[in-house]
Amino acid sequence: MEDEHERPLQPRTQIQGRVLLLTICAAGIGGTFQFGYNLSIINAPTLHIQEFTNETWQMRTGRPLPDHLVLLVWSLIVSLYPLGGLLGALLAGPLAVKLGRKKSLLASDVFVVAAAPLFAFSRRAGSFEMVMLGRLLVGVSAGVSMNVQPMYLGESAPKELRGAVAMTSAIFTALGILMGQVVGLRELLGGPQDWPLLLASCLVPGVLQLASLPLLPESPRFLFIDRGDSEACLAALRRLRGPADLAEELAELQRERAACRGRRARRPWELFRERALRRQVASLVVLGGAMELCGNDAMYTYAAVVFSQARIPPEKVQYAAIGTGGCELLAVLLSCVVIERVGRRVLLLAGYGLMTCWGSVFTAALCLQSSFPWMPYLAMSCIFASILSFGVGPAGVTGILATELFDQMARPAACVVCGALMWSMLFLVGLTFPFIAEGLSNFLYVPFLCVCVCGAVYTGFFLPETRGKSFVEISEELHRLNFPRGSQGPVWMGPEVIQSTEL
């Protein structure tokens, strides 16, 4: 009899599972995929864009642009992307509150649609300024989507899958980096005449998101807690969960809504003033900063040099670089599979611990590369191993913190803080790494080693585990951590919730 009752539900369950999967894909393809894609495609046409800049200037003035000014223009083209990302991160919180999570992601695509024609026609128009403006616009898009996407997915997923679903943001980032490396090959769009199309290809994932995301549900938590629309929330939950019993989840939403009643959405600077958010903000700042300062970007940047030292022919270096992107994608996929079994803290500890080990070996290999002919190969192995370690923990788990550690009223502001910190650190590393590499030579990775050690220590001693817990349970545990020894503080659940719970 049980089998007879279960059979009619199986096709419907599969359909609802597909809705959640399609939501993940639609949010990711125009979200963190765009971030990784636009981050990596700019590497292939470096020399071509510099030549275009010099030719354009010579056509305008009749004389070539000095080399240091060509480098300055190129630096601006590269750095305008994180600058736009910082602006987008500051916009993400207000947009998520006013428009909702799904509409904010769709709004971010408007910047991509505006940027693509600038890239495509920049060469024909003879304007490197169009490339600069386009990079700024795609940066704004990435800044909005990178902060809203984990929030949207984390609020839409059931608690037993929340970590794995939110982890897909890192999967799409790694996939975007890898796809950008592949499309940037000389055989595809990496040729001297094709770079405008390469940069404009960001339009494709943007259009895919614009076509698919409107068909999928909004975040149930946003609909119920922020908008007070219980019918829309129930409809969204039914599409995302299928025939599952929603009573427990609806009760949790009721508790959250009652606790948030009469409160407005926090502003980013207000997070730093509240003792009740002390542990959450510290975790966000320390681990968010550690993710960008742990040296993963340095490994990517230094890879070409190490590959050359390992006697890989220059024309083959770009294929070896694709392996680095593939390593991060493989590691993040593995992390997504095991995160709900081993937890967030274990993955972060493993990631930072392994990065410390491999970074130490990498430093030793650089110091001894002139003494032993096989040392460059050891250094190359350390690059792949370090990127794998980064993908196991920091790459995906860090992005979940703003979603899981903050309640509904503070979550958008936390995403603004996290995004602003990430883009600022990305800009800082890109600006200072050449000087670090020149000043420290073979010891260039030592500052990053210190950051990895700090990240591991903080995770081990101060970061609470959130695996398998509801947002209410997480908030109650954080309240106990922020107010130890029985000291009184603002309780996360309001009096209405306490009464309803007792009843």
mmCIF file of C-alpha atoms in Angstrom, residues 12 46 64 87 155 157 161 176 202 218 237 256 259 273 352 369 372 375 377 441 456 461 491 502:
data_model
loop_
_atom_site.group_PDB
_atom_site.id
_atom_site.type_symbol
_atom_site.label_atom_id
_atom_site.label_comp_id
_atom_site.label_asym_id
_atom_site.label_seq_id
_atom_site.Cartn_x
_atom_site.Cartn_y
_atom_site.Cartn_z
ATOM 1 C CA ARG A 12 6.098 15.258 -9.179
ATOM 2 C CA THR A 46 46.429 41.679 -23.115
ATOM 3 C CA PRO A 64 52.793 56.699 -30.539
ATOM 4 C CA LEU A 87 30.139 49.981 -6.754
ATOM 5 C CA GLU A 155 17.034 31.569 1.232
ATOM 6 C CA ALA A 157 17.102 26.020 -0.408
ATOM 7 C CA LEU A 161 20.800 21.348 1.344
ATOM 8 C CA GLY A 176 33.399 30.898 -15.495
ATOM 9 C CA CYS A 202 29.690 38.120 -21.770
ATOM 10 C CA GLU A 218 11.442 34.408 -5.846
ATOM 11 C CA LEU A 237 7.819 26.854 -1.480
ATOM 12 C CA GLU A 256 11.524 34.758 11.864
ATOM 13 C CA ALA A 259 11.128 38.418 15.389
ATOM 14 C CA ARG A 273 27.851 49.032 16.273
ATOM 15 C CA TYR A 352 43.679 27.038 4.833
ATOM 16 C CA GLN A 369 65.096 26.374 -8.251
ATOM 17 C CA PHE A 372 68.056 21.546 -8.617
ATOM 18 C CA MET A 375 62.476 22.354 -8.561
ATOM 19 C CA TYR A 377 58.267 21.136 -11.563
ATOM 20 C CA SER A 441 61.456 37.833 -4.942
ATOM 21 C CA ALA A 456 42.854 28.547 9.972
ATOM 22 C CA PHE A 461 38.604 28.790 17.584
ATOM 23 C CA VAL A 491 17.321 38.323 22.190
ATOM 24 C CA GLU A 502 5.529 28.017 24.658
#
